[in-house]
Structures are given as C-alpha cells and as structure tokens.
Coordinates of C-alpha atoms in Angstrom, one line a residue:
M392 CA 14.5 -54.6 -11.8
T393 CA 16.1 -56.3 -8.6
H394 CA 19.8 -55.2 -8.2
A395 CA 19.9 -52.4 -10.8
W396 CA 16.7 -50.8 -9.6
F397 CA 17.9 -51.1 -6.1
A398 CA 21.1 -49.5 -7.0
D399 CA 19.4 -46.4 -8.6
T400 CA 17.1 -46.1 -5.9
S401 CA 20.0 -46.1 -3.5
A402 CA 21.8 -43.2 -5.5
V403 CA 18.4 -41.0 -5.1
V404 CA 18.3 -41.9 -1.4
I405 CA 21.7 -40.7 -1.0
D406 CA 21.3 -37.4 -2.7
A407 CA 18.3 -36.9 -0.9
V408 CA 19.8 -37.3 2.6
V409 CA 22.9 -35.3 1.7
A410 CA 20.3 -32.4 0.4
R411 CA 18.0 -33.1 3.5
D412 CA 15.0 -33.2 0.8
K413 CA 12.3 -34.7 2.8
D414 CA 10.0 -34.2 0.1
A415 CA 11.7 -36.3 -2.4
L416 CA 12.4 -39.3 0.2
D417 CA 8.3 -39.0 0.8
A418 CA 7.7 -39.2 -2.8
L419 CA 10.2 -42.1 -3.2
D420 CA 8.5 -44.0 -0.1
D421 CA 5.1 -43.7 -1.5
L422 CA 6.4 -44.8 -5.0
V423 CA 8.1 -47.9 -3.6
R424 CA 5.3 -49.0 -1.3
R425 CA 2.9 -48.8 -4.3
V426 CA 5.3 -51.0 -6.3
H427 CA 5.4 -53.5 -3.6
R428 CA 1.6 -53.6 -3.2
A429 CA 1.4 -54.4 -6.9
V430 CA 3.9 -57.1 -6.6
L431 CA 2.0 -58.8 -3.8
V432 CA -1.4 -58.4 -5.8
A433 CA 0.3 -60.0 -8.6
L434 CA 1.7 -62.8 -6.5
G435 CA -1.7 -63.7 -5.4
E436 CA -3.4 -63.7 -9.0
L437 CA -0.3 -65.6 -10.6
A438 CA -1.3 -68.7 -12.6
P439 CA -0.1 -72.1 -11.2
D440 CA 2.5 -72.2 -14.0
G441 CA 3.5 -68.6 -13.7
D442 CA 7.2 -67.4 -12.9
R443 CA 6.6 -67.2 -9.1
E444 CA 10.4 -67.0 -8.1
S445 CA 10.9 -63.9 -10.4
L446 CA 8.0 -62.3 -8.6
R447 CA 9.0 -63.2 -4.9
A448 CA 12.5 -61.9 -5.7
C449 CA 11.0 -58.5 -6.8
E450 CA 8.8 -58.4 -3.7
R451 CA 11.9 -59.1 -1.5
W452 CA 13.9 -56.3 -3.2
T453 CA 10.9 -53.9 -3.1
Q454 CA 10.5 -54.5 0.6
L455 CA 14.1 -54.2 1.3
T456 CA 13.9 -50.8 -0.7
A457 CA 10.9 -49.7 1.4
N458 CA 12.8 -50.3 4.8
Y459 CA 15.7 -48.4 3.3
V460 CA 13.7 -45.3 2.3
R461 CA 12.1 -45.3 5.5
S462 CA 15.4 -45.7 7.5
A463 CA 16.7 -42.6 5.4
L464 CA 13.4 -40.6 6.4
D465 CA 13.9 -41.4 10.1
R466 CA 17.6 -40.3 9.7
I467 CA 17.0 -36.8 8.5
A468 CA 13.8 -36.2 10.2
P469 CA 15.1 -34.5 13.4
S470 CA 17.7 -32.2 11.3
V471 CA 14.8 -31.1 8.9
T472 CA 12.2 -30.5 11.8
A473 CA 15.0 -28.4 13.5
A474 CA 15.5 -26.4 10.4
R475 CA 11.8 -26.0 9.8
I476 CA 11.0 -24.5 13.5
R477 CA 14.4 -22.8 14.0
G478 CA 13.8 -19.4 15.6
G479 CA 10.2 -19.8 15.9
A480 CA 7.6 -20.5 18.7
A481 CA 7.7 -24.2 18.4
A482 CA 11.6 -24.2 19.0
R483 CA 10.7 -22.0 22.1
F484 CA 8.1 -24.2 23.3
L485 CA 10.8 -27.3 23.2
E486 CA 13.5 -25.2 25.1
I487 CA 11.0 -24.2 27.7
V488 CA 9.9 -27.8 28.4
D489 CA 13.3 -29.0 28.2
A490 CA 14.3 -26.7 30.9
R491 CA 11.4 -27.3 33.3
P492 CA 9.7 -31.2 32.6
G493 CA 6.2 -31.1 33.7
I494 CA 5.8 -27.5 33.3
N495 CA 2.1 -26.6 32.7
S496 CA 0.6 -24.9 29.7
R497 CA -0.2 -21.8 31.4
T498 CA 3.5 -21.2 32.1
I499 CA 4.7 -22.3 28.9
G500 CA 2.5 -19.6 27.4
E501 CA 3.6 -16.8 29.5
S502 CA 7.5 -18.0 29.1
I503 CA 6.7 -17.7 25.1
N504 CA 5.3 -14.3 25.4
R505 CA 7.9 -13.0 27.6
A506 CA 9.9 -11.1 24.9
G507 CA 11.4 -7.9 24.4
P508 CA 10.2 -4.9 22.3
G509 CA 9.4 -5.5 18.7
A510 CA 8.3 -9.1 19.6
A511 CA 5.6 -10.8 17.6
K512 CA 1.9 -10.4 18.7
P513 CA 1.7 -12.5 22.1
M514 CA 0.0 -16.2 21.7
D515 CA -3.4 -16.6 23.0
E516 CA -4.8 -19.7 24.6
G517 CA -6.2 -21.2 21.3
Q518 CA -2.7 -20.5 19.5
L519 CA -0.8 -22.3 22.5
S520 CA -3.3 -25.2 22.3
R521 CA -2.7 -25.6 18.7
L522 CA 1.1 -25.3 18.8
G523 CA 1.2 -27.8 21.5
N524 CA -1.1 -30.5 19.6
G525 CA 0.7 -29.9 16.6
L526 CA 4.1 -30.9 18.6
R527 CA 2.4 -33.9 20.0
A528 CA 1.2 -34.9 16.4
Q529 CA 4.8 -34.8 15.4
G530 CA 6.0 -36.9 18.4
L531 CA 8.1 -34.3 20.0
V532 CA 6.3 -33.8 23.3
L533 CA 4.1 -35.6 25.5
A534 CA 1.4 -34.0 27.7
E535 CA -0.3 -35.7 30.7
R536 CA -3.2 -34.4 32.5
V537 CA -2.8 -33.7 36.2
H538 CA -4.6 -31.5 38.8
H539 CA -3.1 -28.2 37.4
G540 CA -3.9 -28.8 33.7
L541 CA -1.4 -30.5 31.3
A542 CA 2.2 -31.3 32.2
W543 CA 4.5 -31.3 29.5
E544 CA 7.8 -33.6 28.6
L545 CA 9.8 -34.0 25.6
T546 CA 9.9 -37.2 23.6
P547 CA 13.2 -39.0 22.6
L548 CA 12.6 -37.4 19.2
G549 CA 12.0 -33.9 20.8
E550 CA 15.2 -34.1 22.5
E551 CA 17.0 -35.2 19.3
V552 CA 15.6 -32.0 17.4
L553 CA 16.3 -29.8 20.4
G554 CA 19.9 -31.2 20.3
H555 CA 20.4 -30.1 16.5
L556 CA 18.8 -26.4 17.4
Q557 CA 21.5 -26.2 20.2
R558 CA 24.3 -27.4 18.0
T559 CA 23.5 -25.2 15.3
A560 CA 23.2 -22.1 17.7
A561 CA 26.4 -22.8 19.4
S562 CA 28.3 -23.7 16.2
P563 CA 27.4 -22.1 13.0
R564 CA 27.7 -24.2 9.8
T565 CA 31.2 -24.0 8.2
G566 CA 31.0 -25.9 5.5
L567 CA 28.3 -27.6 3.3
V568 CA 28.8 -30.4 0.6
V569 CA 26.2 -30.8 -2.1
T570 CA 25.9 -33.5 -4.9
T571 CA 24.6 -32.8 -8.4
A572 CA 23.6 -36.4 -9.2
G573 CA 19.8 -36.7 -9.5
V574 CA 19.2 -33.5 -7.3
D575 CA 16.9 -31.0 -8.4
R576 CA 18.9 -27.7 -9.1
A577 CA 16.1 -25.3 -7.6
E578 CA 16.6 -27.4 -4.2
L579 CA 20.3 -26.8 -4.4
L580 CA 20.0 -23.2 -4.9
R581 CA 17.4 -23.2 -2.0
L582 CA 20.0 -25.1 0.2
V583 CA 22.9 -22.6 -0.5
E584 CA 20.7 -19.4 -0.1
R585 CA 18.7 -20.6 3.2
D586 CA 22.0 -20.9 5.1
P587 CA 25.0 -19.8 3.3
P588 CA 28.1 -21.8 4.6
R589 CA 31.6 -20.5 4.6
L590 CA 32.8 -23.3 2.4
L591 CA 30.9 -24.8 -0.3
T592 CA 31.8 -28.1 -2.1
V593 CA 29.7 -29.0 -5.3
M594 CA 30.4 -32.8 -5.9
R595 CA 29.8 -33.2 -9.6
R596 CA 30.2 -36.5 -11.9
R597 CA 33.6 -35.8 -12.9
D598 CA 35.1 -33.5 -10.6
S599 CA 34.4 -31.6 -7.3
V600 CA 34.4 -27.6 -7.1
V601 CA 35.1 -25.6 -3.8
Y602 CA 34.0 -22.2 -2.8
R603 CA 34.9 -20.0 0.0
R604 CA 32.9 -17.2 1.5
M605 CA 35.0 -13.9 0.8
G606 CA 35.5 -11.0 3.3
G607 CA 34.0 -7.7 2.6
S608 CA 36.9 -6.0 1.0
E609 CA 37.5 -9.0 -1.2
G610 CA 36.4 -9.5 -4.7
P611 CA 37.2 -9.2 -8.4
A612 CA 38.8 -6.0 -9.6
D613 CA 35.9 -4.9 -11.5
G614 CA 33.4 -5.5 -8.6
K615 CA 31.0 -7.9 -10.9
I616 CA 29.8 -10.9 -9.3
D617 CA 26.8 -12.6 -10.6
P618 CA 24.0 -14.0 -8.4
V619 CA 24.0 -17.8 -8.0
E620 CA 21.0 -18.1 -9.9
H621 CA 22.4 -16.7 -13.2
V622 CA 25.6 -19.0 -13.1
A623 CA 23.7 -22.2 -11.7
S624 CA 24.0 -24.0 -15.1
D625 CA 28.0 -23.8 -15.0
L626 CA 27.7 -24.4 -11.4
F627 CA 25.8 -27.5 -10.9
D628 CA 25.9 -29.0 -14.4
D629 CA 28.1 -32.2 -14.4
Y630 CA 29.9 -31.6 -17.6
A631 CA 30.1 -27.6 -17.7
A632 CA 33.5 -26.7 -19.0
E633 CA 34.3 -24.0 -16.7
P634 CA 32.7 -23.4 -13.3
P635 CA 32.2 -19.6 -12.2
R636 CA 35.1 -18.0 -10.7
Y637 CA 32.6 -16.0 -8.2
F638 CA 29.0 -15.9 -7.5
R639 CA 27.1 -14.3 -4.7
S640 CA 24.2 -15.9 -2.7
G641 CA 22.3 -13.1 -0.9
S642 CA 24.6 -10.7 0.7
C643 CA 27.4 -13.4 0.9
H644 CA 30.1 -13.5 -1.9
Y645 CA 31.8 -16.7 -3.0
E646 CA 35.2 -17.5 -4.8
R647 CA 36.3 -20.7 -6.3
V648 CA 39.5 -22.1 -4.7
A649 CA 41.7 -25.0 -5.8
S650 CA 41.2 -26.8 -2.6
P651 CA 39.3 -26.5 0.8
P652 CA 41.3 -24.5 3.4
E653 CA 42.6 -26.9 6.1
E654 CA 40.6 -25.2 9.0
H655 CA 37.5 -25.9 7.4
L656 CA 38.1 -29.8 7.0

C-alpha cells in the first residue's frame, strides 16, 4: 500500500476527470472511504505489540486519497451537471432565475412554458415544484419564502453550472482529448458519440492518434467508412498495430491525420 497504491489511484482519478466519468469517481470515493474506515477499525483493535506505525501510515495515505478523489469530484461536478441538463427544463430554470434573481415560482413556470410550436407539453404546478426541489437538492438554487410565494436565486454552484452551459452554447467544442489508460471503452465510445468534436486526440500508452472531422464531400474513394464501434479495438487498444484511417460516429466522418491542425490547438 502507501506510495504505489496512491500512484495507481491517481492514474484512475486523472483518467476519470479527463472522461468526466462521475460514476467511476463515485465508486472510487466509496471504495477509498471503506478502506479508510477498515484501517481505523484495525488501529482500534491492534494489540499493544502490533505494527501501529504501518497502520498509521496506511490511515494517512487513505485519508489523503479520499481528499484527492473528493476534490476531483468537486472539480468535474459543474461540467457533468451542465452536460446532463443541457437543453432541458432544468437548464431553462437556471437561465430564468439568473436573469431575474428573486423571481417567483409562478413566473418561472410561465417562462418555461412560453415556447413555440412543437414544444413539449407545458409543465404543471406539481412538475415545476419537483423540478425546483431537485435543483435545490443539488445545491444549484435557493428559495426564500416571501409574501408572494418563493423567491428563487442561484447559488455559486448554480452560477458555475450556468457558466458551463453558456460557454458551450457560445463556443461549440472544437477538440477532445481522451486517454485509454484504465478507462472503460464503452465510456470512450459514448464520449465521442454524445458530442462529436471537430478534432479527436486519442492518447494511448505508446503513442497518440489524431483525427479530424471531415467535410461532406470528403472521404475514401470507395466511400466505405466503418462505424466507430466496429473499429474500437484498433482505435482504443494501446498496442494495436494500425489505428483505422477512417471511422464514423453518427453522421460525422473522421480521418486520421499526422498532427493536429494549428487552428484547433
């Protein structure tokens, strides 16, 4: 345990942060805390002649690791939340409250339901209440009871999440860097398919592979491009001899390039 264990855990944390994999960090957080509790119990039950110093060293390292994982969770939380609520009623709720701090629930509901033809079914009072309570439980908004009902405001975390939403809307992602070390391949595929970047860099153990998103008229002469899930082993395996020249993700087609174009760096 100690140094080597902390180094291995650090590698997992870095990969999870790059992939914004909150589930992996939550699982690691739970594991580390259980190990820390077990070490504390062992310290309490240790015989007088036991190796107390080694257990104390383990306790310090597990506590340090727990703090490190919690810091990583705090770091990715705003961007993960923004990605989850983007384009939905929760994001609209934050935008409305940000524009009018102190706004009441009824006005928020009217604003959310004020949409053009083809919009989803309007929210009723119960749905709006559940939405607001959910955002409060996540620490994104505060509600203070006043004479006209509840007055809503964003919390600092809510402002940070809204900032991620606004930056994404104003500046579509141009590049994405993923690492293969210790990251589940299915999560890598989801990451690429969910929001296809214009430039994709896959960091493997011995090299890195760069792909650019092609225009509509570009592609191989025979027009054959495999979907990314069919070439995933050649693309994401660290020791694959030859990564694919082309692949497609949804309607987006990618071509391997020797180095990233300067305008995307």
